[in-house]
mmCIF file of C-alpha atoms in Angstrom:
data_model
loop_
_atom_site.group_PDB
_atom_site.id
_atom_site.type_symbol
_atom_site.label_atom_id
_atom_site.label_comp_id
_atom_site.label_asym_id
_atom_site.label_seq_id
_atom_site.Cartn_x
_atom_site.Cartn_y
_atom_site.Cartn_z
ATOM 1 C CA MET I 9 -13.260 4.968 -1.064
ATOM 2 C CA LEU I 10 -12.362 4.795 -5.113
ATOM 3 C CA LYS I 11 -8.691 6.745 -4.231
ATOM 4 C CA ALA I 12 -7.839 2.737 -2.699
ATOM 5 C CA LEU I 13 -8.218 1.276 -5.612
ATOM 6 C CA ASP I 14 -6.264 4.355 -7.532
ATOM 7 C CA ILE I 15 -3.412 2.861 -4.406
ATOM 8 C CA SER I 16 -3.668 0.223 -5.317
ATOM 9 C CA THR I 17 -2.948 -0.149 -8.288
ATOM 10 C CA SER I 18 -0.400 2.018 -8.197
ATOM 11 C CA ALA I 19 1.283 -0.335 -6.446
ATOM 12 C CA LEU I 20 0.504 -2.796 -9.280
ATOM 13 C CA ILE I 21 2.074 -0.960 -11.376
ATOM 14 C CA ALA I 22 5.626 -0.246 -9.875
ATOM 15 C CA GLN I 23 5.703 -3.624 -8.787
ATOM 16 C CA ARG I 24 5.121 -5.510 -12.278
ATOM 17 C CA THR I 25 8.143 -2.329 -13.103
ATOM 18 C CA ARG I 26 10.070 -4.699 -11.132
ATOM 19 C CA LEU I 27 9.107 -7.181 -11.935
ATOM 20 C CA ASN I 28 10.040 -7.007 -15.977
ATOM 21 C CA ALA I 29 13.087 -5.977 -14.891
ATOM 22 C CA VAL I 30 13.625 -8.906 -12.720
ATOM 23 C CA SER I 31 12.839 -10.643 -16.503
ATOM 24 C CA GLY I 32 14.929 -8.731 -18.150
ATOM 25 C CA ASN I 33 18.218 -9.461 -15.845
ATOM 26 C CA ILE I 34 17.513 -13.471 -15.701
ATOM 27 C CA ALA I 35 17.777 -13.338 -18.986
ATOM 28 C CA ASN I 36 20.476 -11.283 -19.673
ATOM 29 C CA MET I 37 22.749 -13.792 -17.836
ATOM 30 C CA SER I 38 24.333 -14.568 -20.923
ATOM 31 C CA SER I 39 24.324 -11.533 -22.564
ATOM 32 C CA LEU I 40 27.593 -10.611 -24.183
ATOM 33 C CA THR I 41 27.580 -7.931 -26.270
ATOM 34 C CA ASP I 42 24.937 -4.860 -26.107
ATOM 35 C CA GLU I 43 22.058 -3.709 -28.543
ATOM 36 C CA THR I 44 25.130 -2.873 -31.168
ATOM 37 C CA GLY I 45 26.912 -6.143 -30.796
ATOM 38 C CA LYS I 46 30.263 -4.989 -29.575
ATOM 39 C CA PRO I 47 31.096 -6.827 -25.799
ATOM 40 C CA ASN I 48 30.013 -5.020 -23.800
ATOM 41 C CA PRO I 49 27.804 -7.800 -21.096
ATOM 42 C CA TYR I 50 24.855 -6.652 -20.325
ATOM 43 C CA LYS I 51 23.997 -4.687 -17.291
ATOM 44 C CA ALA I 52 21.667 -5.240 -14.120
ATOM 45 C CA ARG I 53 18.658 -2.209 -13.825
ATOM 46 C CA GLU I 54 17.998 -2.534 -10.389
ATOM 47 C CA VAL I 55 13.429 -0.449 -10.092
ATOM 48 C CA VAL I 56 13.854 2.386 -6.880
ATOM 49 C CA PHE I 57 9.967 3.038 -5.926
ATOM 50 C CA GLN I 58 9.099 6.226 -3.900
ATOM 51 C CA THR I 59 6.152 7.326 -2.381
ATOM 52 C CA ASP I 60 3.677 8.546 -4.829
ATOM 53 C CA ASP I 61 1.943 12.588 -3.006
ATOM 54 C CA SER I 62 0.185 12.468 -6.039
ATOM 55 C CA ILE I 63 -2.220 9.863 -5.485
ATOM 56 C CA SER I 64 -3.357 10.774 -2.327
ATOM 57 C CA LEU I 65 -6.458 11.686 0.240
ATOM 58 C CA SER I 66 -6.588 12.157 3.740
ATOM 59 C CA GLY I 67 -2.590 11.815 3.990
ATOM 60 C CA ALA I 68 -2.768 7.857 1.945
ATOM 61 C CA SER I 69 -0.316 8.007 -0.976
ATOM 62 C CA GLY I 70 0.386 6.369 -3.339
ATOM 63 C CA VAL I 71 3.711 4.698 -4.742
ATOM 64 C CA LYS I 72 5.951 5.094 -8.299
ATOM 65 C CA VAL I 73 8.576 4.141 -10.018
ATOM 66 C CA ALA I 74 11.313 6.835 -9.701
ATOM 67 C CA GLU I 75 13.751 5.644 -11.786
ATOM 68 C CA ILE I 76 15.943 2.434 -12.736
ATOM 69 C CA LYS I 77 18.941 2.290 -11.781
ATOM 70 C CA SER I 78 21.971 0.235 -13.903
ATOM 71 C CA ASN I 79 23.634 -1.668 -11.621
ATOM 72 C CA ASN I 80 27.438 -0.566 -12.973
ATOM 73 C CA ALA I 81 29.462 -4.286 -10.789
ATOM 74 C CA GLU I 82 32.572 -4.980 -12.166
ATOM 75 C CA PRO I 83 31.853 -7.387 -14.665
ATOM 76 C CA LEU I 84 32.578 -11.759 -14.234
ATOM 77 C CA HIS I 85 35.756 -12.709 -15.744
ATOM 78 C CA ARG I 86 35.822 -16.176 -17.250
ATOM 79 C CA TRP I 87 38.997 -18.317 -17.503
ATOM 80 C CA GLN I 88 38.315 -18.915 -22.039
ATOM 81 C CA PRO I 89 40.849 -17.896 -24.143
ATOM 82 C CA ASN I 90 40.123 -19.979 -26.943
ATOM 83 C CA HIS I 91 36.182 -18.302 -26.819
ATOM 84 C CA PRO I 92 35.576 -15.531 -29.751
ATOM 85 C CA LEU I 93 35.442 -12.922 -27.105
ATOM 86 C CA ALA I 94 37.529 -13.425 -25.030
ATOM 87 C CA ILE I 95 39.831 -10.047 -23.987
ATOM 88 C CA GLN I 96 42.753 -9.488 -26.694
ATOM 89 C CA ASP I 97 45.107 -7.461 -24.040
ATOM 90 C CA GLY I 98 45.562 -6.673 -20.357
ATOM 91 C CA GLU I 99 44.859 -7.750 -17.347
ATOM 92 C CA TRP I 100 41.977 -9.391 -18.285
ATOM 93 C CA LYS I 101 43.451 -11.502 -21.047
ATOM 94 C CA GLY I 102 41.937 -14.656 -22.017
ATOM 95 C CA TYR I 103 39.092 -14.079 -20.201
ATOM 96 C CA VAL I 104 35.670 -13.292 -20.916
ATOM 97 C CA ALA I 105 33.007 -10.477 -19.489
ATOM 98 C CA TYR I 106 29.887 -12.158 -18.269
ATOM 99 C CA PRO I 107 26.873 -9.934 -17.063
ATOM 100 C CA ASN I 108 27.495 -9.992 -13.073
ATOM 101 C CA ILE I 109 24.157 -11.281 -12.353
ATOM 102 C CA ASP I 110 23.372 -13.054 -9.336
ATOM 103 C CA LEU I 111 21.342 -15.367 -10.030
ATOM 104 C CA THR I 112 19.769 -16.293 -6.320
ATOM 105 C CA THR I 113 19.029 -12.331 -5.852
ATOM 106 C CA GLU I 114 17.241 -12.377 -8.870
ATOM 107 C CA MET I 115 14.609 -14.865 -7.900
ATOM 108 C CA VAL I 116 14.209 -13.330 -4.411
ATOM 109 C CA ASN I 117 13.285 -10.195 -5.873
ATOM 110 C CA ALA I 118 11.117 -12.186 -8.137
ATOM 111 C CA MET I 119 9.527 -13.635 -5.443
ATOM 112 C CA GLU I 120 8.847 -10.719 -3.407
ATOM 113 C CA SER I 121 7.938 -7.919 -5.876
ATOM 114 C CA THR I 122 5.380 -11.220 -6.518
ATOM 115 C CA ARG I 123 3.647 -11.862 -2.902
ATOM 116 C CA ALA I 124 3.519 -7.368 -2.579
ATOM 117 C CA TYR I 125 1.638 -7.787 -6.230
ATOM 118 C CA GLU I 126 -0.641 -10.770 -4.521
ATOM 119 C CA ALA I 127 -0.979 -8.283 -1.532
ATOM 120 C CA ASN I 128 -2.326 -5.391 -3.235
ATOM 121 C CA VAL I 129 -4.789 -7.584 -5.182
ATOM 122 C CA GLY I 130 -5.863 -8.459 -2.217
ATOM 123 C CA VAL I 131 -6.117 -4.578 -0.171
ATOM 124 C CA MET I 132 -8.432 -3.649 -3.697
ATOM 125 C CA GLU I 133 -10.245 -6.833 -3.451
ATOM 126 C CA ILE I 134 -11.800 -4.858 -0.079
ATOM 127 C CA THR I 135 -11.905 -2.056 -0.903
ATOM 128 C CA LYS I 136 -14.285 -3.419 -3.921
ATOM 129 C CA ASN I 137 -15.737 -5.143 -0.238
ATOM 130 C CA LEU I 138 -16.238 -2.349 1.430
ATOM 131 C CA SER I 139 -17.824 -0.442 -1.417
ATOM 132 C CA ARG I 140 -20.454 -2.558 -2.066
ATOM 133 C CA GLU I 141 -21.501 -2.483 1.755
ATOM 134 C CA THR I 142 -21.707 0.510 2.084
ATOM 135 C CA LEU I 143 -24.568 0.821 -1.200
ATOM 136 C CA THR I 144 -25.869 -1.655 0.363
ATOM 137 C CA ILE I 145 -27.293 1.172 2.367
ATOM 138 C CA LEU I 146 -29.351 1.944 -0.129
ATOM 139 C CA ALA I 147 -31.057 -1.931 -0.818
ATOM 140 C CA MET N 14 -39.221 18.484 17.552
ATOM 141 C CA GLN N 15 -36.451 16.248 16.453
ATOM 142 C CA GLY N 16 -35.740 15.733 12.877
ATOM 143 C CA ILE N 17 -36.445 11.953 11.460
ATOM 144 C CA PHE N 18 -33.295 10.881 12.575
ATOM 145 C CA GLY N 19 -33.263 12.356 15.623
ATOM 146 C CA GLY N 20 -32.933 9.929 18.186
ATOM 147 C CA THR N 21 -31.462 7.423 16.206
ATOM 148 C CA PRO N 22 -27.462 6.440 16.460
ATOM 149 C CA ILE N 23 -27.383 7.465 12.586
ATOM 150 C CA ALA N 24 -25.566 10.003 12.547
ATOM 151 C CA ALA N 25 -22.710 8.650 15.282
ATOM 152 C CA LEU N 26 -22.643 5.002 12.625
ATOM 153 C CA GLU N 27 -21.719 7.185 9.226
ATOM 154 C CA HIS N 28 -19.611 8.718 11.997
ATOM 155 C CA THR N 29 -17.828 5.852 12.511
ATOM 156 C CA LEU N 30 -18.352 4.652 8.332
ATOM 157 C CA THR N 31 -16.388 7.977 7.372
ATOM 158 C CA PHE N 32 -13.721 7.113 9.660
ATOM 159 C CA ALA N 33 -13.573 3.678 8.093
ATOM 160 C CA GLN N 34 -13.149 4.286 5.074
ATOM 161 C CA ARG N 35 -10.210 7.053 5.721
ATOM 162 C CA ARG N 36 -7.929 4.598 7.481
ATOM 163 C CA HIS N 37 -8.725 1.968 5.020
ATOM 164 C CA GLU N 38 -7.092 4.634 2.644
ATOM 165 C CA LEU N 39 -4.758 5.176 4.878
ATOM 166 C CA LEU N 40 -3.667 1.299 5.668
ATOM 167 C CA ALA N 41 -4.270 0.883 1.221
ATOM 168 C CA GLY N 42 -1.100 3.129 1.140
ATOM 169 C CA ASN N 43 1.107 1.294 3.946
ATOM 170 C CA VAL N 44 0.449 -1.635 1.673
ATOM 171 C CA SER N 45 1.393 -0.269 -1.559
ATOM 172 C CA ASN N 46 4.610 1.212 0.004
ATOM 173 C CA MET N 47 6.040 -1.821 1.747
ATOM 174 C CA ASP N 48 8.424 -2.065 -0.859
ATOM 175 C CA VAL N 49 9.624 1.754 -0.484
ATOM 176 C CA PRO N 50 13.028 2.792 1.994
ATOM 177 C CA GLY N 51 11.808 5.074 5.314
ATOM 178 C CA TYR N 52 8.667 4.535 4.061
ATOM 179 C CA ARG N 53 6.726 4.566 7.862
ATOM 180 C CA SER N 54 3.970 3.426 7.910
ATOM 181 C CA ARG N 55 -0.200 5.977 8.401
ATOM 182 C CA ASP N 56 -2.625 5.380 10.515
ATOM 183 C CA LEU N 57 -5.057 6.807 12.141
ATOM 184 C CA ASP N 58 -5.601 6.524 15.621
ATOM 185 C CA ILE N 59 -8.757 4.301 17.057
ATOM 186 C CA ASN N 60 -8.736 5.155 20.537
ATOM 187 C CA GLU N 61 -8.961 8.747 20.004
ATOM 188 C CA PHE N 62 -11.745 8.638 17.680
ATOM 189 C CA HIS N 63 -14.135 6.584 20.035
ATOM 190 C CA ASN N 64 -13.178 8.879 22.565
ATOM 191 C CA ALA N 65 -14.406 12.020 19.901
ATOM 192 C CA LEU N 66 -17.657 9.629 18.980
ATOM 193 C CA ALA N 67 -18.571 8.964 23.138
ATOM 194 C CA GLU N 68 -17.581 12.917 24.321
ATOM 195 C CA SER N 69 -19.701 13.884 20.512
ATOM 196 C CA ILE N 70 -22.327 12.321 21.462
ATOM 197 C CA ASP N 71 -22.488 13.106 24.551
ATOM 198 C CA ASN N 72 -22.507 16.558 23.961
ATOM 199 C CA ALA N 73 -25.440 16.151 21.344
ATOM 200 C CA ALA N 74 -27.788 15.384 24.388
ATOM 201 C CA ARG N 75 -27.786 17.959 25.790
ATOM 202 C CA PRO N 76 -30.072 21.297 24.748
ATOM 203 C CA VAL N 77 -27.724 24.103 24.849
ATOM 204 C CA SER N 78 -24.675 25.013 22.212
ATOM 205 C CA HIS N 79 -21.762 23.227 24.298
ATOM 206 C CA THR N 80 -18.378 23.887 22.956
ATOM 207 C CA SER N 81 -15.683 20.134 22.213
ATOM 208 C CA GLY N 82 -13.183 20.050 23.885
ATOM 209 C CA PRO N 83 -9.892 21.261 23.440
ATOM 210 C CA TYR N 84 -9.025 19.763 19.534
ATOM 211 C CA THR N 85 -6.619 21.648 17.603
ATOM 212 C CA ARG N 86 -8.271 20.421 14.397
ATOM 213 C CA ASP N 87 -11.559 19.809 12.844
ATOM 214 C CA ASP N 88 -11.868 16.793 11.890
ATOM 215 C CA LEU N 89 -10.866 14.054 14.249
ATOM 216 C CA TYR N 90 -9.510 11.794 11.536
ATOM 217 C CA SER N 91 -8.652 13.957 8.910
ATOM 218 C CA GLY N 92 -4.725 13.639 9.236
ATOM 219 C CA PRO N 93 -2.428 10.387 9.190
ATOM 220 C CA ARG N 94 -0.752 9.746 12.478
ATOM 221 C CA LYS N 95 2.731 8.857 12.224
ATOM 222 C CA ALA N 96 2.753 4.737 13.586
ATOM 223 C CA THR N 97 5.587 5.166 16.285
ATOM 224 C CA GLU N 98 6.227 2.145 18.188
ATOM 225 C CA GLN N 99 6.435 -0.469 15.458
ATOM 226 C CA VAL N 100 10.457 -1.777 14.198
ATOM 227 C CA VAL N 101 12.034 -0.184 11.766
ATOM 228 C CA PHE N 102 13.036 -2.553 9.220
ATOM 229 C CA HIS N 103 16.985 -2.764 7.873
ATOM 230 C CA ASP N 104 15.473 -0.326 5.248
ATOM 231 C CA GLY N 105 13.887 1.942 7.414
ATOM 232 C CA SER N 106 10.899 0.939 6.347
ATOM 233 C CA ASP N 107 8.814 -0.101 9.161
ATOM 234 C CA VAL N 108 5.801 -1.796 7.074
ATOM 235 C CA SER N 109 4.780 -4.712 8.344
ATOM 236 C CA LEU N 110 2.735 -6.627 5.856
ATOM 237 C CA GLU N 111 1.294 -8.771 8.744
ATOM 238 C CA ARG N 112 -0.237 -5.749 11.159
ATOM 239 C CA GLN N 113 -1.219 -4.450 8.273
ATOM 240 C CA VAL N 114 -4.141 -7.007 6.477
ATOM 241 C CA THR N 115 -4.970 -7.877 10.221
ATOM 242 C CA GLU N 116 -5.915 -4.325 10.706
ATOM 243 C CA MET N 117 -7.586 -3.627 7.382
ATOM 244 C CA ALA N 118 -8.957 -7.123 8.458
ATOM 245 C CA LYS N 119 -10.251 -5.718 11.776
ATOM 246 C CA ASN N 120 -11.513 -2.545 10.424
ATOM 247 C CA GLN N 121 -12.898 -3.846 7.293
ATOM 248 C CA HIS N 122 -15.217 -5.668 10.196
ATOM 249 C CA LEU N 123 -15.726 -2.135 11.718
ATOM 250 C CA HIS N 124 -16.875 -1.033 8.830
ATOM 251 C CA GLY N 125 -19.367 -3.844 7.931
ATOM 252 C CA LEU N 126 -21.162 -3.647 12.046
ATOM 253 C CA ALA N 127 -21.378 -0.124 11.217
ATOM 254 C CA ILE N 128 -23.486 -0.976 7.520
ATOM 255 C CA THR N 129 -25.434 -3.969 9.357
ATOM 256 C CA THR N 130 -26.399 -1.874 11.901
ATOM 257 C CA MET N 131 -27.080 1.173 9.431
ATOM 258 C CA ARG N 132 -29.507 -0.923 7.544
ATOM 259 C CA SER N 133 -31.175 -2.679 10.730
ATOM 260 C CA GLN N 134 -31.609 0.960 11.884
ATOM 261 C CA PHE N 135 -33.541 2.645 8.836
ATOM 262 C CA ALA N 136 -35.998 -0.933 8.580
ATOM 263 C CA LEU N 137 -37.434 -0.125 12.027
ATOM 264 C CA LEU N 138 -37.673 3.495 10.243
ATOM 265 C CA ARG N 139 -39.413 2.132 7.504
ATOM 266 C CA ALA N 140 -41.773 0.081 10.017
ATOM 267 C CA ALA N 141 -42.143 2.801 11.778
ATOM 268 C CA ILE N 142 -43.520 5.077 9.091
ATOM 269 C CA THR N 143 -45.534 2.335 6.847
ATOM 270 C CA GLU N 144 -47.189 0.858 9.972
ATOM 271 C CA ARG N 145 -45.712 -2.529 9.918
ATOM 272 C CA ALA N 146 -43.180 -4.519 10.932
#
């Protein structure tokens, strides 16, 4: 019975990781340079979930984060020739490369992740209720 | 002479509780994997369990040893059953949160029912042993 708590916990961890990635994406919507200061717009990170059979009992499985992928979509180019980070030559001369992050998509992902987190907390409550009921046999 | 629990439904209630607890684990796993692409929900067949339990009770009532039906598994409710009738979403998953939560609520109700009945059975036994109502 308590294994169900482990299964739900795995989902909480996975959804928290996803929400962290979404938060990072939204926070970095205007990050034009990388950690070293070179012009390189931030790439959105996508969390990939996978069924985790290591947390398993009676055929029920948990969930885990398989990997965190970077979204390699083309950056958004905005015409800002006077910007200090404007591209100096080539096809995109005079443009500035911005991260290709869609705020609406990120917000929907955040909401979905939050709802899934809440659903799993609800399942944990039910699991605790079942355990508590079972213990009342002893009373 | 029968054991102290002979003639009481406590054994059947115990099986019901075990079934409800295992089913809860599967349903919890379904909710956990809600966002996994391609995941198919898992469940136990409650009708099959009821039929098996009824047959088991009937067989237990017979005095001679009677082998149960043509089952291939030792434990009728030990394994998951892939749900087949549900809608598959665009990511290949078929986990409907509403359905899972409803099934979980029903399962919790079954669990509570079995617990309550079991407690009253124990109270009756205690009354008989102590000769007090």
